[in-house]
PDB file of C-alpha atoms in Angstrom:
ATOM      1  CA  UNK A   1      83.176  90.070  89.777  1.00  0.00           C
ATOM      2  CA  UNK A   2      86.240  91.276  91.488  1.00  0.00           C
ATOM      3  CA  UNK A   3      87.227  94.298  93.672  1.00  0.00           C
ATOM      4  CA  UNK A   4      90.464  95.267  92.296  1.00  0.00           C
ATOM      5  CA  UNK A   5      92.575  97.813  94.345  1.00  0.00           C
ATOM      6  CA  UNK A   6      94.665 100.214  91.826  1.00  0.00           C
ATOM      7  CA  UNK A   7      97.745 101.813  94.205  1.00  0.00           C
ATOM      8  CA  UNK A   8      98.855 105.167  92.029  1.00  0.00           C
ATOM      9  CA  UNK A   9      99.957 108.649  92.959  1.00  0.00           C
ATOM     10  CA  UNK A  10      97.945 111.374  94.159  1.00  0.00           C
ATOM     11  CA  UNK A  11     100.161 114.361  93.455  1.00  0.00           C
ATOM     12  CA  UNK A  12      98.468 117.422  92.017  1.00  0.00           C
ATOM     13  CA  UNK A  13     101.475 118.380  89.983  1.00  0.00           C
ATOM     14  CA  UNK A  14     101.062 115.384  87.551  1.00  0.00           C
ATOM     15  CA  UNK A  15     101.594 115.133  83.592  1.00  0.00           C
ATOM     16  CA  UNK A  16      98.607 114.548  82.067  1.00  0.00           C
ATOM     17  CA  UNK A  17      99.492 111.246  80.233  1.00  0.00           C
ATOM     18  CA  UNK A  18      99.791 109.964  84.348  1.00  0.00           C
ATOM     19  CA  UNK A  19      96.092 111.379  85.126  1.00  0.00           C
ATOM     20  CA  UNK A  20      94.536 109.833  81.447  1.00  0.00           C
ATOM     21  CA  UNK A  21      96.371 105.945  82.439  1.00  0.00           C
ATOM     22  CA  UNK A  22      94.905 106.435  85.800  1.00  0.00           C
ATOM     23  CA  UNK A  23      91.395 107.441  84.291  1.00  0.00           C
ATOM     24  CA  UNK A  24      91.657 104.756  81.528  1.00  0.00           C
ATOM     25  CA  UNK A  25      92.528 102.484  84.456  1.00  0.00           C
ATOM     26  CA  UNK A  26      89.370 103.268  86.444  1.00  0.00           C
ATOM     27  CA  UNK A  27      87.467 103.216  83.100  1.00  0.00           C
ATOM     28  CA  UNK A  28      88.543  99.119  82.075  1.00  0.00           C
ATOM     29  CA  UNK A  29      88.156  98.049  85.547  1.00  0.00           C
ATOM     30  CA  UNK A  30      84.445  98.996  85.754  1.00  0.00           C
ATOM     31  CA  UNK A  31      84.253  97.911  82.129  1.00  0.00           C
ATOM     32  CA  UNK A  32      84.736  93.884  83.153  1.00  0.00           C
ATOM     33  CA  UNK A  33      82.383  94.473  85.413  1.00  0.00           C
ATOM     34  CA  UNK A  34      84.750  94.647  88.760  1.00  0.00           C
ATOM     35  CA  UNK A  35      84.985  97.161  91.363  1.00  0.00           C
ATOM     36  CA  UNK A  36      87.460  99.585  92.330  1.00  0.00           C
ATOM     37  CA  UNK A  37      89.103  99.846  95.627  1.00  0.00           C
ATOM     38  CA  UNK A  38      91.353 102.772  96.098  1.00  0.00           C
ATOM     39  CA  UNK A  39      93.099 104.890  98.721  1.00  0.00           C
ATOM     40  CA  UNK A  40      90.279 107.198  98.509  1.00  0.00           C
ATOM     41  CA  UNK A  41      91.769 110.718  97.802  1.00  0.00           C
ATOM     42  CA  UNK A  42      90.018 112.838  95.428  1.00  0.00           C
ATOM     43  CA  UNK A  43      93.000 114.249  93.741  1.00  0.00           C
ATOM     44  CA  UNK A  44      96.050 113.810  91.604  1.00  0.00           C
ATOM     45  CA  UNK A  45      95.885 109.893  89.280  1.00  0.00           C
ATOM     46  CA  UNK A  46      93.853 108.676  92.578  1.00  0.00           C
ATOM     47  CA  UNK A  47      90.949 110.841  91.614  1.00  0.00           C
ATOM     48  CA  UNK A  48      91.488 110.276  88.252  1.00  0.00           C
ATOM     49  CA  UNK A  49      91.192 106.782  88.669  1.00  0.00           C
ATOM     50  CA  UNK A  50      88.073 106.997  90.695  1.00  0.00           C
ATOM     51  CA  UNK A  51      86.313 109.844  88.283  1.00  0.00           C
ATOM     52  CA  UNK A  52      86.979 106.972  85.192  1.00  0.00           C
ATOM     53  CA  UNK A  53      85.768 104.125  86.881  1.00  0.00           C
ATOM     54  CA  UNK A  54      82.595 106.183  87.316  1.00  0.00           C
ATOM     55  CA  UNK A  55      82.349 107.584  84.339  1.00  0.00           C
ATOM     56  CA  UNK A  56      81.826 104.297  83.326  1.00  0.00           C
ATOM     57  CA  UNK A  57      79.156 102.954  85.366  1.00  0.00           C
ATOM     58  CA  UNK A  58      81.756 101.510  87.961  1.00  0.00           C
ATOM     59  CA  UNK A  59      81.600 101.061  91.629  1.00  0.00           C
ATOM     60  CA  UNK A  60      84.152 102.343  94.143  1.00  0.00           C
ATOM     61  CA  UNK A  61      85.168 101.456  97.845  1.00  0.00           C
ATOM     62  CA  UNK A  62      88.039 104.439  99.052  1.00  0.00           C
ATOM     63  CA  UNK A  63      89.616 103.851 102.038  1.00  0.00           C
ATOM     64  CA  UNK A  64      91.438 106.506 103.729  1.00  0.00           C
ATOM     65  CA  UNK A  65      92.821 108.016 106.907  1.00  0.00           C
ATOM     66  CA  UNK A  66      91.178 110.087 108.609  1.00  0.00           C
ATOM     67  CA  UNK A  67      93.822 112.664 108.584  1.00  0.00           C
ATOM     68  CA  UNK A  68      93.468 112.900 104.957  1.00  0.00           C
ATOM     69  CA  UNK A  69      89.836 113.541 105.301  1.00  0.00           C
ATOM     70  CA  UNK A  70      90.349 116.401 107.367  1.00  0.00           C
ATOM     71  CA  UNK A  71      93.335 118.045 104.594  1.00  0.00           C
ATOM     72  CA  UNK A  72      90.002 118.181 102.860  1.00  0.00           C
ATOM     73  CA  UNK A  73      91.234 115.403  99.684  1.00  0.00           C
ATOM     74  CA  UNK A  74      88.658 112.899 100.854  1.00  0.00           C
ATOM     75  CA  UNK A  75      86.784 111.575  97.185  1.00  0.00           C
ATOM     76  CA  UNK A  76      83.141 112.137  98.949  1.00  0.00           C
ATOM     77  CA  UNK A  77      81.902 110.704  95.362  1.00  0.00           C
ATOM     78  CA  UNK A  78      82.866 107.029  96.336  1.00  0.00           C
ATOM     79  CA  UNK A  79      80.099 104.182  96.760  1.00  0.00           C
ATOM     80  CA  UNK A  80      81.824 103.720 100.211  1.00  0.00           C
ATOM     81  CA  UNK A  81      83.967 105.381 101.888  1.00  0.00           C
ATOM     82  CA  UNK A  82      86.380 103.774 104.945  1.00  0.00           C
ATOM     83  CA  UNK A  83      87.688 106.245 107.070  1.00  0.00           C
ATOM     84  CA  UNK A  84      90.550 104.471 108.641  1.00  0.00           C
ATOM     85  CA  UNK A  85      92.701 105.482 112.061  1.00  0.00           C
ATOM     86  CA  UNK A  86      96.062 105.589 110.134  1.00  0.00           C
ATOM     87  CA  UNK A  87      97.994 104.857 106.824  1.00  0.00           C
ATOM     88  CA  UNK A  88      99.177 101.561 108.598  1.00  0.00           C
ATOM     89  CA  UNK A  89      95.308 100.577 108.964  1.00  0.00           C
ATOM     90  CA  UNK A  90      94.644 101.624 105.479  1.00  0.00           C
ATOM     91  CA  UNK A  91      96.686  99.441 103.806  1.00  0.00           C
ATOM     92  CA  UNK A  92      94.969  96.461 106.105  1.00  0.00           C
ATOM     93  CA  UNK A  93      91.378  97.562 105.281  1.00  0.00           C
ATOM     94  CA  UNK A  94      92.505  97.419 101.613  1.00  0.00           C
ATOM     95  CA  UNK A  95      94.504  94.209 101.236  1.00  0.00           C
ATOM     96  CA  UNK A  96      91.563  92.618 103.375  1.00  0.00           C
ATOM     97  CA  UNK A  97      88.770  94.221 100.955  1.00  0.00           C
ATOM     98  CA  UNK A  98      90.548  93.320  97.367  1.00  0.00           C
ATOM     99  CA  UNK A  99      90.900  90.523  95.509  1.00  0.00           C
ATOM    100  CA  UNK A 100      94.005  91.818  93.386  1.00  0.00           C
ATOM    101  CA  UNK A 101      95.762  94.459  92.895  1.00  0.00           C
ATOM    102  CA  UNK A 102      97.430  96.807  89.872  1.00  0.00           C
ATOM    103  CA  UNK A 103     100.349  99.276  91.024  1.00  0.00           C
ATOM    104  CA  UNK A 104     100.574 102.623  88.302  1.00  0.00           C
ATOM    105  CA  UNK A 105     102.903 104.869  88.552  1.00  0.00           C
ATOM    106  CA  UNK A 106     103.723 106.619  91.892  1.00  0.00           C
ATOM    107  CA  UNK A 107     105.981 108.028  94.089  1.00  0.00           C
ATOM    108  CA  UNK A 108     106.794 106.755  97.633  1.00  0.00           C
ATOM    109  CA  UNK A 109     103.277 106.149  99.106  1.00  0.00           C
ATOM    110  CA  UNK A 110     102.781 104.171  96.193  1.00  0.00           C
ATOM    111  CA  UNK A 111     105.378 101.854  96.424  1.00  0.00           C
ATOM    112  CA  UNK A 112     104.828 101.439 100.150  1.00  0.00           C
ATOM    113  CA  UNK A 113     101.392 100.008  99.228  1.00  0.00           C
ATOM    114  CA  UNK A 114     102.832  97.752  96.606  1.00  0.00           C
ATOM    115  CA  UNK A 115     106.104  96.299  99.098  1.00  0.00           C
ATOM    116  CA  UNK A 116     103.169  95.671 101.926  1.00  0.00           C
ATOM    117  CA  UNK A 117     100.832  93.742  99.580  1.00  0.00           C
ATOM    118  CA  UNK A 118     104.213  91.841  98.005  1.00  0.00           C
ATOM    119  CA  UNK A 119     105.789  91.148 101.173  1.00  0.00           C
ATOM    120  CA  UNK A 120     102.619  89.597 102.691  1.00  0.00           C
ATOM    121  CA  UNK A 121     102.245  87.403  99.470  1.00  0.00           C
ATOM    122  CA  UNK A 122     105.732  86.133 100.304  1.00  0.00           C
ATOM    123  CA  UNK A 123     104.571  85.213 103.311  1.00  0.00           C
ATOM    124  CA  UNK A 124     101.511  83.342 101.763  1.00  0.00           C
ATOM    125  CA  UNK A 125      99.222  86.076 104.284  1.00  0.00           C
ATOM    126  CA  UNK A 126      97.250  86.424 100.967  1.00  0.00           C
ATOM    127  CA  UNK A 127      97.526  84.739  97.576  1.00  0.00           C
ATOM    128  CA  UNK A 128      95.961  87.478  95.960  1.00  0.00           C
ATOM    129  CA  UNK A 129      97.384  88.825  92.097  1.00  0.00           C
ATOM    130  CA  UNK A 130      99.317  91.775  91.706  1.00  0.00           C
ATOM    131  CA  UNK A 131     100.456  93.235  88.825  1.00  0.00           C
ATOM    132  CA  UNK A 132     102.396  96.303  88.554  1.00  0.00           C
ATOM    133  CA  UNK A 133     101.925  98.401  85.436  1.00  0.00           C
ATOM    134  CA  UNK A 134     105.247  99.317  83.700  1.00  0.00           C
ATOM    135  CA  UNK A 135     103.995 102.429  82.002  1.00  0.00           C
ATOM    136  CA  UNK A 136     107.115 103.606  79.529  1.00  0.00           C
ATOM    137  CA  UNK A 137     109.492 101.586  81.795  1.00  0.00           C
ATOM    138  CA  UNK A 138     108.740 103.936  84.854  1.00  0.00           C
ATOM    139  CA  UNK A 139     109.631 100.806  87.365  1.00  0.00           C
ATOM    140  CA  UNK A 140     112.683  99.547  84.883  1.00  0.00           C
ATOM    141  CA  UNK A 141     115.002 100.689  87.349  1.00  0.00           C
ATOM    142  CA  UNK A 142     113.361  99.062  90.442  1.00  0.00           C
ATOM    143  CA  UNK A 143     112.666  95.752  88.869  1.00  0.00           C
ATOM    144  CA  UNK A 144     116.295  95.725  87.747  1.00  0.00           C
ATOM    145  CA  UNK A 145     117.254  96.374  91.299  1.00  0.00           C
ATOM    146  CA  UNK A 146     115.233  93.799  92.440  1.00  0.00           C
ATOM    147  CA  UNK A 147     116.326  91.809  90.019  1.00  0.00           C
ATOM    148  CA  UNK A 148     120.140  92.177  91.225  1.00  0.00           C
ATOM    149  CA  UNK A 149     118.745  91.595  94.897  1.00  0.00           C
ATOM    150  CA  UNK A 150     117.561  87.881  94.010  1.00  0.00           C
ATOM    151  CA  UNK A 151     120.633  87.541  92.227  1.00  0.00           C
ATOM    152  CA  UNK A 152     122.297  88.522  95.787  1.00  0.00           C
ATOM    153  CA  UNK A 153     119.555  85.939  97.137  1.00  0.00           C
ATOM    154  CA  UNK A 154     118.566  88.735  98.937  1.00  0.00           C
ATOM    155  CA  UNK A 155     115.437  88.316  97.223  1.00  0.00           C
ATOM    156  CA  UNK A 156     114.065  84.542  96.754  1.00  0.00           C
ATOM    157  CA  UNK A 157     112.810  84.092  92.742  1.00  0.00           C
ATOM    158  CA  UNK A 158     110.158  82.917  93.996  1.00  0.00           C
ATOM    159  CA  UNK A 159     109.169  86.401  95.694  1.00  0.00           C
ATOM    160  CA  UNK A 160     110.093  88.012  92.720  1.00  0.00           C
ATOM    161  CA  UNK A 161     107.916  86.043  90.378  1.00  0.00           C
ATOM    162  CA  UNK A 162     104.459  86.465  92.555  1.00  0.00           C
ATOM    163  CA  UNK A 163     104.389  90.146  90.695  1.00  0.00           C
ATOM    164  CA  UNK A 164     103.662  89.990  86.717  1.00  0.00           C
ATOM    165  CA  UNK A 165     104.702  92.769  85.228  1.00  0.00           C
ATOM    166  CA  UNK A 166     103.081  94.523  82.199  1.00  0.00           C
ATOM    167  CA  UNK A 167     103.291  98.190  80.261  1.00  0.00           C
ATOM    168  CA  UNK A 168      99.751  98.272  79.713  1.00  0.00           C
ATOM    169  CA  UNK A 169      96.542  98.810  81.381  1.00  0.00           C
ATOM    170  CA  UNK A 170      94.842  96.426  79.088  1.00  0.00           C
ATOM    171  CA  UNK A 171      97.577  93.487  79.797  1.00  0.00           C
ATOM    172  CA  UNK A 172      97.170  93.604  83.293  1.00  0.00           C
ATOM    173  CA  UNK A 173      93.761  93.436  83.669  1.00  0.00           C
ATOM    174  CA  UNK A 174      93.867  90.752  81.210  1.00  0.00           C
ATOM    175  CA  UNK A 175      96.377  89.166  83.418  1.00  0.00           C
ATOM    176  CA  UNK A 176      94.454  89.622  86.700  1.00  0.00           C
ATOM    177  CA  UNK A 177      90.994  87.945  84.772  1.00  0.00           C
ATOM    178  CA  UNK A 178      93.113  85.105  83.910  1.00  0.00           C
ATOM    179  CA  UNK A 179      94.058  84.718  87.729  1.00  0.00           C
ATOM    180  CA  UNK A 180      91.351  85.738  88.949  1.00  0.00           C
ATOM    181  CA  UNK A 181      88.858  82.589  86.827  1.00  0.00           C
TER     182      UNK A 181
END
């Protein structure tokens, strides 16, 4: 099957309802049989994410910095674990080791990861699926934004249409398998 990298927050000062969607994230991912790929923290939805798809029966490749590996947030539980020179070399080792990718809530490290997998897909560096998961309209505001942006033509429609957008965990897996057959 596929590796699928899930970008989500690692804060440790999370509702629970953001720890459970990363968990149930983890959980359907190794459920259809695919593999996670994650940042590799142990903490906040990342671990989360990581504990689910274990839980049920799923394999995981983290890939992290070592700088985070030495603040001690490392998830040691992973199948593999790629301990990278730098965030920028993170993000390479990831996009290079997935075959699509899901974007849960998160905070600024999170949306780096999703504008570096987008922007390379606009410049056809990958063709890979992405779908970003619109949890309660968390990104409303964003994809509005970007939606005035490509009405600027800052933005070509074409960019803006390589990201499918859903508000459920089980609708964009079922959109990646789709893409992915």
């Amino acid at each position: 099957m596929a590796a699928i990298c899930v970008f989500c927050a690692s804060s440790r000062t999370l509702d629970r309802r953001w720890l459970d969607l990363a968990a149930e994230t983890g959980a359907e991912i190794a459920r259809r049989g695919h593999t996670l790929v994650s940042g590799g923290g142990c903490v906040g939805m990342m671990g989360a994410l990581a504990d689910g798809a274990r839980a049920a029966g799923g394999r995981t490749i983290g890939v992290i910095p070592q700088s985070l590996v030495d603040l001690e947030v490392a998830d040691l539980a992973s199948d593999e674990l790629l301990v990278t020179d730098s965030m920028a070399s993170r993000k390479t080792v990831m996009i290079d080791k997935s075959d699509a990718f899901v974007t849960l809530p998160g905070g600024l490290g999170t949306l780096d990861e999703l504008f570096e997998v987008w922007t390379t897909a606009t410049l056809a560096l990958h063709a890979k699926p992405m779908v970003l998961v619109d949890t309660d309209g968390f990104y409303r505001p964003m994809l509005d934004w970007l939606g005035a942006l490509a009405d600027q033509t800052f933005l070509k429609p074409a960019g803006l249409g390589l990201l499918t957008v859903t508000d459920t965990v089980t609708a964009a897996l079922d959109a990646l398998d789709r893409q992915l057959t």
